[in-house]
Structure formats: structure tokens, C-alpha cells
Amino acid sequence: MVAITFIFLAIAKHKYYLRTVNLKSEILKRKTFAIISHPDAGKTTLTEKFLLFGGAIQTAGAVKSNKIKKAATSDFMEIEKQRGISVATSVMTFEYGGKLVNILDTPGHKDFAEDTYRTLTAVDSVILVIDCVKGVEEQTERLMEVCRMRQTPVIVFINKVDRDGRDPFDLIDELEQKLNIKVRPMSWPINGGREFKGVYKIYDKSINLFEANKTKISKDIVRIDDLTDPLLDELLDKDAEKLRQDVELIEGVYGDFKIEEYLEGREAPVFFGSALNNFGIKELLEKFLEIAPFPQARQSSERQVEPDENKFSGFIFKIHANLDPRHRDRIAFLRVCSGEFERNKFFHHVRLHKNMKFASPFTFMADSKELLEHAFAGDVVGLYDTGNFKIGDTLTEGEDFMYKGIPSFSPEIFKELINLDPMKSKQLEKGIEQLTDEGVAQLYRQEPGNRKFIGTVGELQFEVIQYRLENEYNAKCRFEPRNFYKACWMTGDADAIVEFIKFRQKNIVKDKDDNLVFLAETSWILNTAIQQNPKIEFHTTSEFKV
Ligand code: G4P
């Protein structure tokens, strides 16, 4: 009997060991990241080229082809098609060099910045695309702020070197100043615009010669022993000397590339290339796969969760509505953080205290969806949802914790929602509830009176809400502008808060989770409130909640 028990125990232990080894090797294979940029810098083109290298799409130089462009941006929503901008955040998965790459696409339009911020909570690193003609643009600064807040490792790709752009030294100075991060050039352009000859790869002392070509991958890579090699003069003629001087300066000023600095989000390696011409992309992809972090440990409300823990956990970072306008189905995007997600296995929905299983979870393969049986840390799983999920919801194998770091930011534009058809009040309530669960905008209610204020980062969302309420929920509304400056979540001494509310009733609302929010009209009013109420803390992100 003892012997049999012993054998069972040994088998169980061996299975546990195999599972752990399997989990570890799956995690080490994965790289989950987002490409971010100001609109038009070349994010879509770069994404396509990565997909091309990964064999996930077959047509090179396809940025002009709407078909592929659509596949690369997952153009699900009718409104998005109408406007031709990428409202959606989609996921593209492919394999390259034994690694499984998950690219999370982000909407470029600034009105959807909050969507991008949330996507950044689901990735382990970022590639930032900069247009060499335009340099660092405003939106890029804000996106980088979010990366810095989260210490996300960033690689910078300076795109469009085939165009007459800015001086590369000016560009990297600007990166350091505006983005507040140390940079380290990994490659260096030899001239630019019409005179562009190629890039010198500082990390392996080779020259990649440029040939404008949108469909072929440049093969002219010339290795040199060092920069004194006479071959350099043969290849580059008068530009050889300039390159020698530039590289000497870079090595003197920037020192060695330190991977730890990159992984801690303190230093950004910089690459130059041209996405449209397939130039410098393979090098970028390969270096990215070498240095970018695999799925990392994550902080939850209770403890740090390691990716190779045996028990599954994950969180919802995006909800996508109405793939088929005839049905009101939604897709929740789940980022797996630990263990193994399995189809048809019961998992614990922490907020609702409810166990749920998923019969048709799917994975995203460039332009199609595939049924998924298992997923590991770093993967993004699409779950059909009938209204159970909100952004930030956590699924576990039973443990009660919520993942941190999925904040709502104070909106910038506020409007009051006015119902235009009292017969359709229920539809309007349901519609606005569901749309704000998806994260389209933030909803604040005022009690008593049930007035509803909508807060967004851009005007476009109001049009999206109006359009969708009408088309999906058969409800009509209009918006009246309200002059608020910031929404501030309040915490602190209960008596002080009660007292504050008494005097500010018309500016006090509740968010969707019943947290108290103060809508301040001006920065002066907010500062005065802060000074006069030392026992109350005013927060401009909802992060404090978890
Ligand atoms: P986005 O997703 O960041 O908004 O940018 P996207 O890739 O759509 O690129 C914006 C424009 O820049 C596109 O031109 C694209 O062809 C061009 N582009 C991208 N990479 C390069 C490059 O390396 N060199 C040059 N010269 N141009 C580049 P478009 O005319 O606006 O669109 P399309 O008609 O080509 O689709």
C-alpha cells in the first residue's frame, strides 16, 4: 500500500515537474509588444513588414492594398470603415526564428489615446516609430509618458530614411529631451533622402546597402573588420569619412548598449530604416527578438504573480463590440499573465464571484481567427462576451485578486447626455452602460437626479457613442458641453469627504464602480479644493482603486 502511494506521489510529482518545464519553455518563446506612433509615421507599414517576415501575410509592399491594410488593422467597426482610421486595437500573432510574436496594434488617432494606454498595460515592451522628417510629435510624448510610468522597455525605429529628413544627431537629441529617456543608436544612416546609401549596424560592424525596393528584402550586407577597412571607402566614397566621424562620436557620447538599462525602461536602443522599402526591418525584428523581454511578472492587488506559476490568471484590457452589427456580441481581449488558459475549463471571474468557462476562445492569426485550446503567459485570447466583462476584470483559477495597472485617466472633454426619446430610456441606459464598459468613454452619474456626464479624450468618441446608440440600441441622444477641467477621484477621511460634498453637490458624481468623483471646473478651483481639504486626496487616475 505504501509502495503504491509512493508510486502515485512520484507520478504526480513528475507530472507537476513536466508541466512547470513546459510552462517555462512556452513563456521563454513569447514576445508580446505594441507598435506605437503618431499617425502616419509608418506603424501600419512596419506591422505589415513584420507579418511578411513571419509568413503571416504573403504580399510585400502591400501598404497600398486596402485588403492587406484592413487585415493588418482589423477594421471591424462600421464607423471605423467610414472614417478610415484605426479605432480598433487588434492582435496579430506569428512565428519567427522559433519565437512566438504577439503584436498588439494600437489606434493612431489621438481621440482614441485611452485605448492605446490600456493596450500598453497588456504588453511587455514597445516599438516606437518616429518619422525622420517630423521628429517627435505631441502624441508620441504622451504615449511615452505612459511607457515610462510602467517602466516598459522601448525600442525606437526612425522611419522613412529614404526621405529628406532631419539630421540624425538632432533627432536623437530631440528623442532624449522630449521623451525623457536615454537613447543608444544601434544603427546609423549613411546620408538621407535621395542621397541615402544604407545603414551601418554599430552592434555587428556591418553595412546594409540601400536599394529602393518595396517588395524585396535587401540582401546587400557587407561586413567590415572595422571602420578603417579600405572597403568602406570603396563602397561609400566620400561618405566613408563622415560615417567614421559619426560613429566615433556616437561611441564616445553614448557608450555601450546595456541590455539591463533597456529592460528596466531607462534606455532606448534606436534603429534607422524605411518600412516602405523593407529596409532595416529584418535587423530590427531580429534584434528585438534577441533583447525584448519575455512575459514578465505582474503586480496584483494581493501579490506579485509570476508568469510560470502553475495556476492560470489573466485580465481583460479591451472589449470590442459588434463584429456583426446584427448581433450585440462583444469580444473581450484577455491577456494571459500566468499558468495555462484552457478551453472549456472553469475559471473564476473575481469581480462577479462567478465561475465561467469558454467554449470558443480564439487566437488572432493576422487576418483570421482560430479556435484556441491552450494559451500561456503573454498570449492574448479573444473571448465572446455577452456582457460579463468590464475593462480590468481578472480571471483566475480560484484566487481572489485583481490585476493592477489598468487605470482610467481623467477625461479632457465632458458633456451631459440628454435623452431625445423618453420612450427609449431603457435602451439608452443599457446602451450607455455597455459602451462605457467597453471603455469607449467614461460615465459619471449624479445623484439625486440621474444626470449622466460622459468624459472622453477626444470629440470623436461622442460621434461614435451617438452613432452606436442609434444603430445598435435604437436610442437617440444629444450632448450638451459641460465646462469641466478635470475629473478627480476622491479618497481620504470619510467625514471630510461628507463635508466637502455638502458644499460641492453639483460637482460630485459617481463613476461606474460607485467611486466618488469631483468634477472641477478650472485648475484654480481644483488647487483651492486640494489646499483647503488636506484630509482628502484628489487623484487624476483611477489607479488608486486596486
Ligand atoms: P500609420 O499606420 O503610422 O498611420 O502610417 P502608415 O503605415 O499608414 O504610413 C503612412 C504613410 O507613410 C503611407 O503613405 C506610407 O506608405 C508612408 N510610409 C511608410 N513608411 C515609409 C517609408 O519608409 N518611406 C516613405 N517614403 N514613406 C513611408 P500614404 O501615401 O499616406 O498611404 P498609402 O497610400 O501608401 O497607403
mmCIF file of C-alpha atoms and ligand atoms in Angstrom, residues 37-47 62-66 69 73 108 129 131 157 159-163 273-278, ligand 1:
data_model
loop_
_atom_site.group_PDB
_atom_site.id
_atom_site.type_symbol
_atom_site.label_atom_id
_atom_site.label_comp_id
_atom_site.label_asym_id
_atom_site.label_seq_id
_atom_site.Cartn_x
_atom_site.Cartn_y
_atom_site.Cartn_z
ATOM 1 C CA SER A 37 3.461 56.055 -33.258
ATOM 2 C CA HIS A 38 1.950 59.352 -34.185
ATOM 3 C CA PRO A 39 -0.487 58.793 -37.113
ATOM 4 C CA ASP A 40 1.302 58.468 -40.455
ATOM 5 C CA ALA A 41 4.751 57.716 -39.040
ATOM 6 C CA GLY A 42 4.530 54.216 -40.542
ATOM 7 C CA LYS A 43 3.104 51.907 -37.878
ATOM 8 C CA THR A 44 0.838 50.027 -40.288
ATOM 9 C CA THR A 45 3.599 49.652 -42.845
ATOM 10 C CA LEU A 46 6.023 48.332 -40.233
ATOM 11 C CA THR A 47 3.422 45.915 -38.870
ATOM 12 C CA ALA A 62 1.093 45.877 -49.739
ATOM 13 C CA VAL A 63 0.531 49.068 -47.807
ATOM 14 C CA LYS A 64 -1.213 50.436 -50.872
ATOM 15 C CA SER A 65 -3.502 47.439 -50.963
ATOM 16 C CA ASN A 66 -6.541 48.137 -48.845
ATOM 17 C CA LYS A 69 -4.154 47.180 -44.751
ATOM 18 C CA THR A 73 -5.599 46.801 -38.644
ATOM 19 C CA GLY A 108 -3.211 56.013 -34.099
ATOM 20 C CA VAL A 129 8.029 54.547 -34.718
ATOM 21 C CA ASP A 131 9.005 59.828 -38.825
ATOM 22 C CA PHE A 157 12.597 52.919 -35.003
ATOM 23 C CA ASN A 159 11.407 55.511 -40.230
ATOM 24 C CA LYS A 160 11.384 56.986 -43.758
ATOM 25 C CA VAL A 161 15.151 57.488 -44.040
ATOM 26 C CA ASP A 162 14.633 57.394 -47.807
ATOM 27 C CA ARG A 163 13.113 60.874 -47.458
ATOM 28 C CA GLY A 273 15.310 52.308 -41.682
ATOM 29 C CA SER A 274 12.500 52.517 -44.152
ATOM 30 C CA ALA A 275 9.448 50.385 -43.559
ATOM 31 C CA LEU A 276 8.038 51.096 -47.001
ATOM 32 C CA ASN A 277 11.237 49.918 -48.674
ATOM 33 C CA ASN A 278 11.663 46.874 -46.431
HETATM 34 P P1 G4P B 1 0.466 54.856 -39.653
HETATM 35 O O1 G4P B 1 -0.029 53.445 -39.565
HETATM 36 O O2 G4P B 1 1.515 55.161 -38.605
HETATM 37 O O3 G4P B 1 -0.610 55.878 -39.665
HETATM 38 O O4 G4P B 1 1.249 55.036 -41.034
HETATM 39 P P2 G4P B 1 1.228 54.168 -42.374
HETATM 40 O O5 G4P B 1 1.984 52.908 -42.203
HETATM 41 O O6 G4P B 1 -0.166 54.087 -42.891
HETATM 42 O O7 G4P B 1 2.106 55.113 -43.295
HETATM 43 C C1 G4P B 1 1.753 56.456 -43.563
HETATM 44 C C2 G4P B 1 2.281 56.864 -44.919
HETATM 45 O O8 G4P B 1 3.720 56.839 -44.875
HETATM 46 C C3 G4P B 1 1.874 55.925 -46.033
HETATM 47 O O9 G4P B 1 1.729 56.701 -47.208
HETATM 48 C C4 G4P B 1 3.086 55.031 -46.202
HETATM 49 O O10 G4P B 1 3.200 54.480 -47.492
HETATM 50 C C5 G4P B 1 4.215 56.006 -45.930
HETATM 51 N N1 G4P B 1 5.451 55.346 -45.461
HETATM 52 C C6 G4P B 1 5.587 54.374 -44.525
HETATM 53 N N2 G4P B 1 6.886 54.025 -44.400
HETATM 54 C C7 G4P B 1 7.585 54.787 -45.257
HETATM 55 C C8 G4P B 1 8.980 54.867 -45.607
HETATM 56 O O11 G4P B 1 9.830 54.167 -45.078
HETATM 57 N N3 G4P B 1 9.308 55.792 -46.563
HETATM 58 C C9 G4P B 1 8.394 56.583 -47.179
HETATM 59 N N4 G4P B 1 8.827 57.429 -48.086
HETATM 60 N N5 G4P B 1 7.077 56.517 -46.892
HETATM 61 C C10 G4P B 1 6.677 55.632 -45.952
HETATM 62 P P3 G4P B 1 0.315 57.200 -47.721
HETATM 63 O O12 G4P B 1 0.545 57.746 -49.059
HETATM 64 O O13 G4P B 1 -0.283 58.097 -46.699
HETATM 65 O O14 G4P B 1 -0.577 55.927 -47.705
HETATM 66 P P4 G4P B 1 -0.657 54.754 -48.763
HETATM 67 O O15 G4P B 1 -1.452 55.304 -49.874
HETATM 68 O O16 G4P B 1 0.783 54.450 -49.151
HETATM 69 O O17 G4P B 1 -1.316 53.641 -48.020
#
